[in-house]
Tab-separated table of C-alpha atoms and ligand atoms in Angstrom:
chain	number	residue	atom	x	y	z
A	1109	MET	CA	-155.185	-36.015	168.520
A	1110	ASN	CA	-151.459	-36.089	167.761
A	1111	ASN	CA	-148.948	-35.561	170.586
A	1112	GLY	CA	-148.405	-31.900	169.703
A	1113	HIS	CA	-152.117	-31.241	170.079
A	1114	VAL	CA	-152.316	-33.212	173.352
A	1115	GLU	CA	-149.479	-31.118	174.807
A	1116	LEU	CA	-151.005	-27.885	173.529
A	1117	ALA	CA	-154.402	-28.788	174.971
A	1118	ARG	CA	-152.956	-29.622	178.385
A	1119	ALA	CA	-150.917	-26.408	178.480
A	1120	GLN	CA	-153.953	-24.319	177.520
A	1121	GLN	CA	-156.095	-25.936	180.204
A	1122	GLU	CA	-153.433	-25.132	182.823
A	1123	ARG	CA	-153.164	-21.588	181.488
A	1124	TRP	CA	-156.915	-20.969	181.775
A	1125	GLU	CA	-157.076	-22.565	185.214
A	1126	ALA	CA	-154.250	-20.319	186.456
A	1127	ALA	CA	-155.798	-17.220	184.850
A	1128	TYR	CA	-159.161	-17.775	186.587
A	1129	ALA	CA	-157.506	-18.605	189.918
A	1130	ARG	CA	-155.364	-15.461	189.703
A	1131	ARG	CA	-158.163	-13.163	188.592
A	1132	PRO	CA	-161.724	-14.049	189.614
A	1133	GLN	CA	-164.404	-12.597	187.274
A	1134	LEU	CA	-161.734	-12.475	184.552
A	1135	HIS	CA	-164.222	-11.554	181.823
A	1136	GLY	CA	-166.200	-9.077	183.937
A	1137	VAL	CA	-169.778	-9.361	185.117
A	1138	GLU	CA	-171.548	-7.808	182.126
A	1139	PRO	CA	-173.088	-10.294	179.694
A	1140	SER	CA	-171.547	-10.611	176.238
A	1141	ALA	CA	-173.240	-8.962	173.260
A	1142	ALA	CA	-173.758	-12.423	171.752
A	1143	VAL	CA	-175.726	-13.769	174.713
A	1144	GLU	CA	-178.102	-10.813	174.618
A	1145	TRP	CA	-178.833	-11.690	170.999
A	1146	ALA	CA	-179.060	-15.412	171.803
A	1147	ALA	CA	-181.578	-14.851	174.620
A	1148	GLY	CA	-183.865	-13.108	172.103
A	1149	ALA	CA	-183.413	-15.831	169.474
A	1150	PHE	CA	-183.981	-18.687	171.956
A	1151	GLY	CA	-187.010	-16.944	173.483
A	1152	ALA	CA	-188.540	-16.307	170.043
A	1153	ALA	CA	-188.155	-20.021	169.261
A	1154	GLY	CA	-189.952	-20.972	172.492
A	1155	ILE	CA	-186.785	-22.460	173.999
A	1156	ASP	CA	-186.234	-22.227	177.766
A	1157	ASP	CA	-183.168	-24.432	178.342
A	1158	VAL	CA	-179.622	-23.881	177.085
A	1159	LEU	CA	-176.377	-25.843	177.026
A	1160	GLU	CA	-173.473	-23.385	177.294
A	1161	LEU	CA	-169.995	-24.570	176.264
A	1162	GLY	CA	-166.796	-22.820	177.399
A	1163	ALA	CA	-168.865	-20.844	179.903
A	1164	GLY	CA	-165.902	-19.596	181.956
A	1165	HIS	CA	-167.017	-18.048	185.263
A	1166	GLY	CA	-170.534	-17.757	183.921
A	1167	ARG	CA	-171.299	-14.113	183.142
A	1168	ASP	CA	-173.518	-15.335	180.257
A	1169	ALA	CA	-174.970	-18.387	182.041
A	1170	LEU	CA	-176.019	-16.117	184.924
A	1171	PHE	CA	-177.521	-13.610	182.497
A	1172	LEU	CA	-179.556	-16.381	180.818
A	1173	ALA	CA	-180.709	-17.685	184.204
A	1174	ARG	CA	-181.799	-14.188	185.241
A	1175	GLN	CA	-183.860	-14.071	182.036
A	1176	GLY	CA	-185.626	-17.280	183.145
A	1177	PHE	CA	-183.672	-19.893	181.128
A	1178	SER	CA	-182.387	-23.112	182.663
A	1179	VAL	CA	-178.699	-23.356	181.842
A	1180	HIS	CA	-176.246	-26.227	181.922
A	1181	ALA	CA	-172.806	-24.607	181.731
A	1182	THR	CA	-169.577	-26.477	180.992
A	1183	ASP	CA	-165.916	-25.513	180.820
A	1184	PHE	CA	-162.574	-27.270	181.283
A	1185	SER	CA	-161.572	-24.937	184.150
A	1186	GLU	CA	-162.752	-26.050	187.580
A	1187	ALA	CA	-161.654	-22.677	189.038
A	1188	ALA	CA	-164.011	-20.869	186.652
A	1189	LEU	CA	-166.891	-23.259	187.354
A	1190	ASP	CA	-166.441	-22.836	191.117
A	1191	GLN	CA	-166.834	-19.079	190.661
A	1192	LEU	CA	-169.950	-19.671	188.549
A	1193	ARG	CA	-171.517	-21.993	191.155
A	1194	HIS	CA	-170.709	-19.565	193.963
A	1195	GLU	CA	-172.245	-16.631	192.102
A	1196	ALA	CA	-175.340	-18.633	191.094
A	1197	GLN	CA	-175.900	-19.530	194.740
A	1198	ARG	CA	-175.311	-15.954	195.888
A	1199	GLU	CA	-177.936	-14.700	193.420
A	1200	GLY	CA	-180.377	-17.490	194.271
A	1201	LEU	CA	-180.138	-18.867	190.721
A	1202	ASP	CA	-178.723	-22.273	191.595
A	1203	ASP	CA	-182.028	-23.998	190.802
A	1204	ARG	CA	-181.643	-22.801	187.199
A	1205	VAL	CA	-177.880	-23.133	186.663
A	1206	THR	CA	-175.823	-26.320	186.741
A	1207	ALA	CA	-172.110	-26.434	185.992
A	1208	ALA	CA	-169.941	-29.374	184.977
A	1209	LEU	CA	-166.303	-29.861	184.064
A	1210	HIS	CA	-166.004	-30.942	180.434
A	1211	ASP	CA	-163.367	-30.682	177.730
A	1212	VAL	CA	-165.182	-30.174	174.430
A	1213	ARG	CA	-162.563	-32.232	172.592
A	1214	ASP	CA	-164.336	-35.186	174.232
A	1215	PRO	CA	-167.815	-36.213	173.049
A	1216	LEU	CA	-170.574	-34.063	174.528
A	1217	PRO	CA	-172.405	-35.928	177.328
A	1218	PRO	CA	-176.040	-35.439	176.139
A	1219	ALA	CA	-177.733	-38.177	174.093
A	1220	ASP	CA	-178.614	-37.588	170.443
A	1221	ALA	CA	-181.271	-34.933	169.723
A	1222	THR	CA	-181.980	-34.037	173.381
A	1223	VAL	CA	-180.836	-30.392	173.570
A	1224	ASN	CA	-182.850	-27.390	172.353
A	1225	ALA	CA	-180.161	-24.712	172.248
A	1226	VAL	CA	-176.384	-24.466	172.462
A	1227	PHE	CA	-174.512	-21.226	173.160
A	1228	ALA	CA	-170.731	-20.680	172.998
A	1229	ASN	CA	-169.123	-17.242	173.340
A	1230	LEU	CA	-165.420	-17.221	172.420
A	1231	LEU	CA	-164.996	-20.989	172.616
A	1232	LEU	CA	-164.704	-22.085	168.977
A	1233	ASN	CA	-161.766	-19.692	168.514
A	1234	MET	CA	-159.737	-21.503	171.206
A	1235	ALA	CA	-156.793	-23.869	170.548
A	1236	PHE	CA	-158.543	-26.480	168.393
A	1237	SER	CA	-157.023	-28.137	165.366
A	1238	PRO	CA	-159.217	-27.958	162.243
A	1239	SER	CA	-160.382	-31.550	162.791
A	1240	GLU	CA	-161.157	-30.913	166.506
A	1241	LEU	CA	-163.185	-27.887	165.466
A	1242	ARG	CA	-165.162	-29.883	162.890
A	1243	SER	CA	-165.753	-32.697	165.425
A	1244	LEU	CA	-167.006	-30.219	168.029
A	1245	VAL	CA	-169.504	-28.689	165.598
A	1246	ALA	CA	-170.613	-32.200	164.565
A	1247	GLU	CA	-171.130	-33.092	168.250
A	1248	ILE	CA	-173.256	-29.978	168.781
A	1249	HIS	CA	-175.301	-30.998	165.713
A	1250	ARG	CA	-175.702	-34.515	167.140
A	1251	VAL	CA	-177.031	-33.436	170.557
A	1252	LEU	CA	-179.400	-30.761	169.238
A	1253	CYS	CA	-183.017	-31.640	168.494
A	1254	PRO	CA	-184.091	-31.042	164.889
A	1255	GLY	CA	-184.967	-27.344	164.752
A	1256	GLY	CA	-182.570	-26.657	167.669
A	1257	LEU	CA	-180.425	-23.509	167.647
A	1258	PHE	CA	-176.684	-22.989	167.966
A	1259	VAL	CA	-175.431	-19.425	168.574
A	1260	TYR	CA	-171.703	-18.784	168.775
A	1261	ALA	CA	-169.301	-15.841	168.671
A	1262	VAL	CA	-165.636	-15.883	167.640
A	1263	TRP	CA	-162.778	-13.510	166.873
A	1264	SER	CA	-162.642	-12.278	163.281
A	1265	THR	CA	-159.582	-12.084	161.019
A	1266	ALA	CA	-160.584	-8.410	160.649
A	1267	ASP	CA	-159.648	-7.870	164.337
A	1268	SER	CA	-156.681	-5.483	164.340
A	1269	CYS	CA	-155.278	-7.289	167.445
A	1270	SER	CA	-154.618	-10.337	165.241
A	1271	GLN	CA	-151.436	-8.691	163.927
A	1272	TYR	CA	-149.870	-8.958	167.410
A	1273	TRP	CA	-150.446	-12.710	167.561
A	1274	ARG	CA	-147.637	-15.037	166.462
A	1275	GLN	CA	-148.765	-17.410	163.727
A	1276	MET	CA	-148.501	-21.141	164.488
A	1277	GLU	CA	-149.362	-24.241	162.475
A	1278	ASP	CA	-152.945	-25.166	161.505
A	1279	GLY	CA	-154.078	-21.520	161.363
A	1280	LEU	CA	-153.673	-21.072	165.127
A	1281	ALA	CA	-151.931	-18.061	166.681
A	1282	MET	CA	-150.379	-17.332	170.093
A	1283	HIS	CA	-150.237	-14.243	172.297
A	1284	ASP	CA	-149.141	-14.062	175.920
A	1285	GLY	CA	-149.245	-17.856	176.141
A	1286	PHE	CA	-152.870	-18.125	174.988
A	1287	VAL	CA	-153.550	-19.902	171.699
A	1288	GLY	CA	-156.506	-19.165	169.465
A	1289	ARG	CA	-157.829	-18.832	165.945
A	1290	PHE	CA	-159.180	-15.841	164.039
A	1291	PHE	CA	-162.148	-16.790	161.830
A	1292	ASP	CA	-162.738	-15.619	158.289
A	1293	GLU	CA	-166.168	-15.895	156.703
A	1294	SER	CA	-165.208	-18.956	154.668
A	1295	LEU	CA	-164.514	-20.907	157.895
A	1296	VAL	CA	-167.936	-19.900	159.249
A	1297	THR	CA	-169.496	-21.124	155.998
A	1298	GLU	CA	-167.498	-24.365	156.043
A	1299	LEU	CA	-168.631	-25.162	159.610
A	1300	ALA	CA	-172.249	-24.528	158.584
A	1301	GLU	CA	-172.347	-27.534	156.264
A	1302	ASP	CA	-175.275	-29.731	157.431
A	1303	TRP	CA	-176.885	-26.696	159.117
A	1304	ARG	CA	-179.223	-23.905	158.102
A	1305	LEU	CA	-177.066	-20.783	158.467
A	1306	ASP	CA	-179.490	-18.163	159.823
A	1307	GLU	CA	-177.092	-15.252	160.173
A	1308	THR	CA	-173.402	-14.351	160.136
A	1309	THR	CA	-172.970	-10.915	161.656
A	1310	PRO	CA	-169.733	-8.950	162.059
A	1311	TYR	CA	-169.664	-6.704	165.135
A	1312	ASP	CA	-167.308	-4.955	167.536
A	1313	GLU	CA	-167.072	-5.739	171.231
A	1314	GLY	CA	-164.548	-3.701	173.204
A	1315	GLN	CA	-161.483	-3.619	170.991
A	1316	ARG	CA	-162.332	-6.886	169.238
A	1317	ARG	CA	-163.818	-7.478	165.827
A	1318	MET	CA	-166.043	-10.545	166.052
A	1319	TRP	CA	-168.439	-12.768	164.163
A	1320	ARG	CA	-171.756	-13.806	165.629
A	1321	VAL	CA	-173.268	-16.872	164.000
A	1322	THR	CA	-176.713	-18.440	164.413
A	1323	MET	CA	-177.381	-21.867	162.910
A	1324	THR	CA	-180.357	-24.221	163.054
A	1325	LYS	CA	-180.190	-28.000	162.882
A	1326	PRO	CA	-182.529	-28.710	159.992
A	1327	VAL	CA	-185.700	-30.705	160.515
A	1328	GLN	CA	-185.437	-33.723	158.218
A	1329	GLU	CA	-188.151	-33.922	155.537
A	1330	SER	CA	-189.754	-37.377	155.586
B	1887	SAM	C1	-162.312	-16.482	176.112
B	1887	SAM	S1	-162.943	-17.515	177.404
B	1887	SAM	C2	-164.696	-17.202	177.266
B	1887	SAM	C3	-165.463	-17.543	178.507
B	1887	SAM	C4	-166.956	-17.206	178.455
B	1887	SAM	N1	-167.618	-17.875	177.349
B	1887	SAM	C5	-167.178	-15.723	178.401
B	1887	SAM	O1	-167.443	-15.203	177.310
B	1887	SAM	O2	-167.093	-15.088	179.465
B	1887	SAM	C6	-162.789	-19.152	176.695
B	1887	SAM	C7	-163.241	-20.252	177.621
B	1887	SAM	O3	-163.149	-21.504	176.945
B	1887	SAM	C8	-162.671	-22.469	177.857
B	1887	SAM	N2	-162.078	-23.548	177.041
B	1887	SAM	C9	-161.017	-23.465	176.207
B	1887	SAM	N3	-160.783	-24.665	175.648
B	1887	SAM	C10	-161.717	-25.514	176.140
B	1887	SAM	C11	-161.976	-26.899	175.956
B	1887	SAM	N4	-161.203	-27.653	175.164
B	1887	SAM	N5	-163.031	-27.457	176.595
B	1887	SAM	C12	-163.814	-26.699	177.428
B	1887	SAM	N6	-163.590	-25.389	177.668
B	1887	SAM	C13	-162.553	-24.802	177.028
B	1887	SAM	C14	-161.682	-21.725	178.735
B	1887	SAM	O4	-161.478	-22.355	179.984
B	1887	SAM	C15	-162.399	-20.381	178.873
B	1887	SAM	O5	-163.259	-20.391	179.992
């Protein structure tokens, strides 16, 4: 990471921490559209445990746990994770949900090929440089078992809100102090190198135009 990216990363972490502290349940309590799809895809593949990255205060982790999945949720905001843990305990789901502080610019903690499914709603479109983004997707590939699934959702360049964001370097954009990236289909395709790309689906959620992407880590032919 160059110094500019280190500073940006630190500022974004502080921004998210302050946003969650100021407004508990920032993203609401309803599950995202992407997690409802992911629960079906993971269930159909016989998967019952999920690693969630950028989980925030856990609306999707809690949804997955209510559906019977075991979820390990990570985020770089301790305030958000505290809310997640509190809510999991309140709902009696704490035996199925664990939460740990982790910045996804660092290597993912799991060993190679030990995770069955990874889910990330609105994480890949955060303030990552192109090389950080590629490294993160490579890390997810590394920890997944062959045949494991990765479902993610990101903002689309077709989102009309994107016009209100100020363009920065590296394809990033800023609005109200938050930095992010709008994805076009070619970026989705580029990140799917080394994967089987199962689906790339445009959809609307609230006022946002999004992409939902499902990828499988291929099983190596011997
Ligand atoms: C738009 S929110 C989405 C939260 C949650 N997935 C949801 O849909 O409710 C993005 C989340 O990514 C987290 N995040 C951003 N950059 C991160 C990083 N480098 N490492 C870990 N989490 C990060 C933020 O703290 C925030 O919780």
